[in-house]
Short mmCIF file of C-alpha atoms in Angstrom, two decimals:
data_model
loop_
_atom_site.label_atom_id
_atom_site.label_comp_id
_atom_site.label_asym_id
_atom_site.label_seq_id
_atom_site.Cartn_x
_atom_site.Cartn_y
_atom_site.Cartn_z
CA UNK A 11 -1.74 9.06 52.17
CA UNK A 12 -3.93 12.09 51.52
CA UNK A 13 -4.49 14.93 53.95
CA UNK A 14 -8.06 13.73 54.44
CA UNK A 15 -6.86 10.23 55.34
CA UNK A 16 -4.31 11.67 57.75
CA UNK A 17 -7.03 13.81 59.31
CA UNK A 18 -9.18 10.70 59.80
CA UNK A 19 -6.27 8.94 61.50
CA UNK A 20 -5.73 11.98 63.71
CA UNK A 21 -9.39 11.80 64.72
CA UNK A 22 -8.91 8.12 65.63
CA UNK A 23 -5.96 9.06 67.84
CA UNK A 24 -7.99 11.85 69.45
CA UNK A 25 -10.75 9.38 70.35
CA UNK A 26 -8.15 6.97 71.73
CA UNK A 27 -6.63 9.79 73.83
CA UNK A 28 -10.05 10.72 75.20
CA UNK A 29 -10.64 7.10 76.17
CA UNK A 30 -7.19 6.88 77.73
CA UNK A 31 -7.84 10.07 79.69
CA UNK A 32 -11.01 8.50 81.13
CA UNK A 33 -8.96 5.49 82.23
CA UNK A 34 -6.29 7.71 83.78
CA UNK A 35 -8.93 9.74 85.64
CA UNK A 36 -10.55 6.52 86.82
CA UNK A 37 -7.23 5.18 88.13
CA UNK A 38 -6.59 8.48 89.91
CA UNK A 39 -10.00 8.27 91.55
CA UNK A 40 -9.43 4.62 92.47
CA UNK A 41 -6.11 5.55 94.06
CA UNK A 42 -7.77 8.28 96.13
CA UNK A 43 -10.59 5.97 97.21
CA UNK A 44 -8.27 3.13 98.24
CA UNK A 45 -6.32 5.53 100.45
CA UNK A 46 -9.55 6.08 102.43
CA UNK A 47 -11.09 2.62 102.04
CA UNK A 48 -8.62 -0.22 101.61
CA UNK A 49 -11.39 -2.77 101.02
CA UNK A 50 -12.63 -0.99 97.89
CA UNK A 51 -9.86 -2.43 95.70
CA UNK A 52 -10.85 -5.94 96.78
CA UNK A 53 -14.40 -5.24 95.63
CA UNK A 54 -13.15 -3.77 92.35
CA UNK A 55 -11.09 -6.82 91.43
CA UNK A 56 -13.34 -9.49 92.95
CA UNK A 57 -16.40 -8.14 91.11
CA UNK A 58 -14.44 -8.20 87.84
CA UNK A 59 -14.94 -4.46 87.33
CA UNK A 60 -11.28 -4.38 86.37
CA UNK A 61 -12.10 -6.21 83.14
CA UNK A 62 -13.84 -3.06 81.86
CA UNK A 63 -10.68 -1.05 82.40
CA UNK A 64 -8.55 -3.77 80.85
CA UNK A 65 -10.85 -3.93 77.82
CA UNK A 66 -10.73 -0.16 77.42
CA UNK A 67 -6.93 -0.10 77.51
CA UNK A 68 -6.74 -3.00 75.06
CA UNK A 69 -9.03 -1.13 72.65
CA UNK A 70 -6.78 1.94 72.91
CA UNK A 71 -3.72 -0.17 72.10
CA UNK A 72 -5.47 -1.75 69.12
CA UNK A 73 -6.47 1.68 67.83
CA UNK A 74 -2.90 2.93 68.10
CA UNK A 75 -1.58 -0.08 66.16
CA UNK A 76 -4.32 0.33 63.52
CA UNK A 77 -3.44 4.01 63.03
CA UNK A 78 0.26 3.23 62.90
CA UNK A 79 -0.33 0.53 60.30
CA UNK A 80 -2.52 2.87 58.24
CA UNK A 81 0.11 5.64 58.25
CA UNK A 82 3.15 3.38 57.85
CA UNK A 83 2.03 0.06 56.31
CA UNK A 84 4.53 -2.74 56.50
CA UNK A 85 6.53 -1.22 59.36
#
């Protein structure tokens, strides 16, 4: 793999990290909110807002596997 290809993979991981950081920040905020308003988590899950978070985390996992496969094919 060339340096340019490795750099591209590093950029993919950076984007995945940024997306993961948004999810982590969101979960931190959700934790703080539920400590003040216990009914908020019911709204979050009942309105299916959680599917956005789940989708985001799934996309991060797929990106990580894709980068891993690109760097180390067949592993």
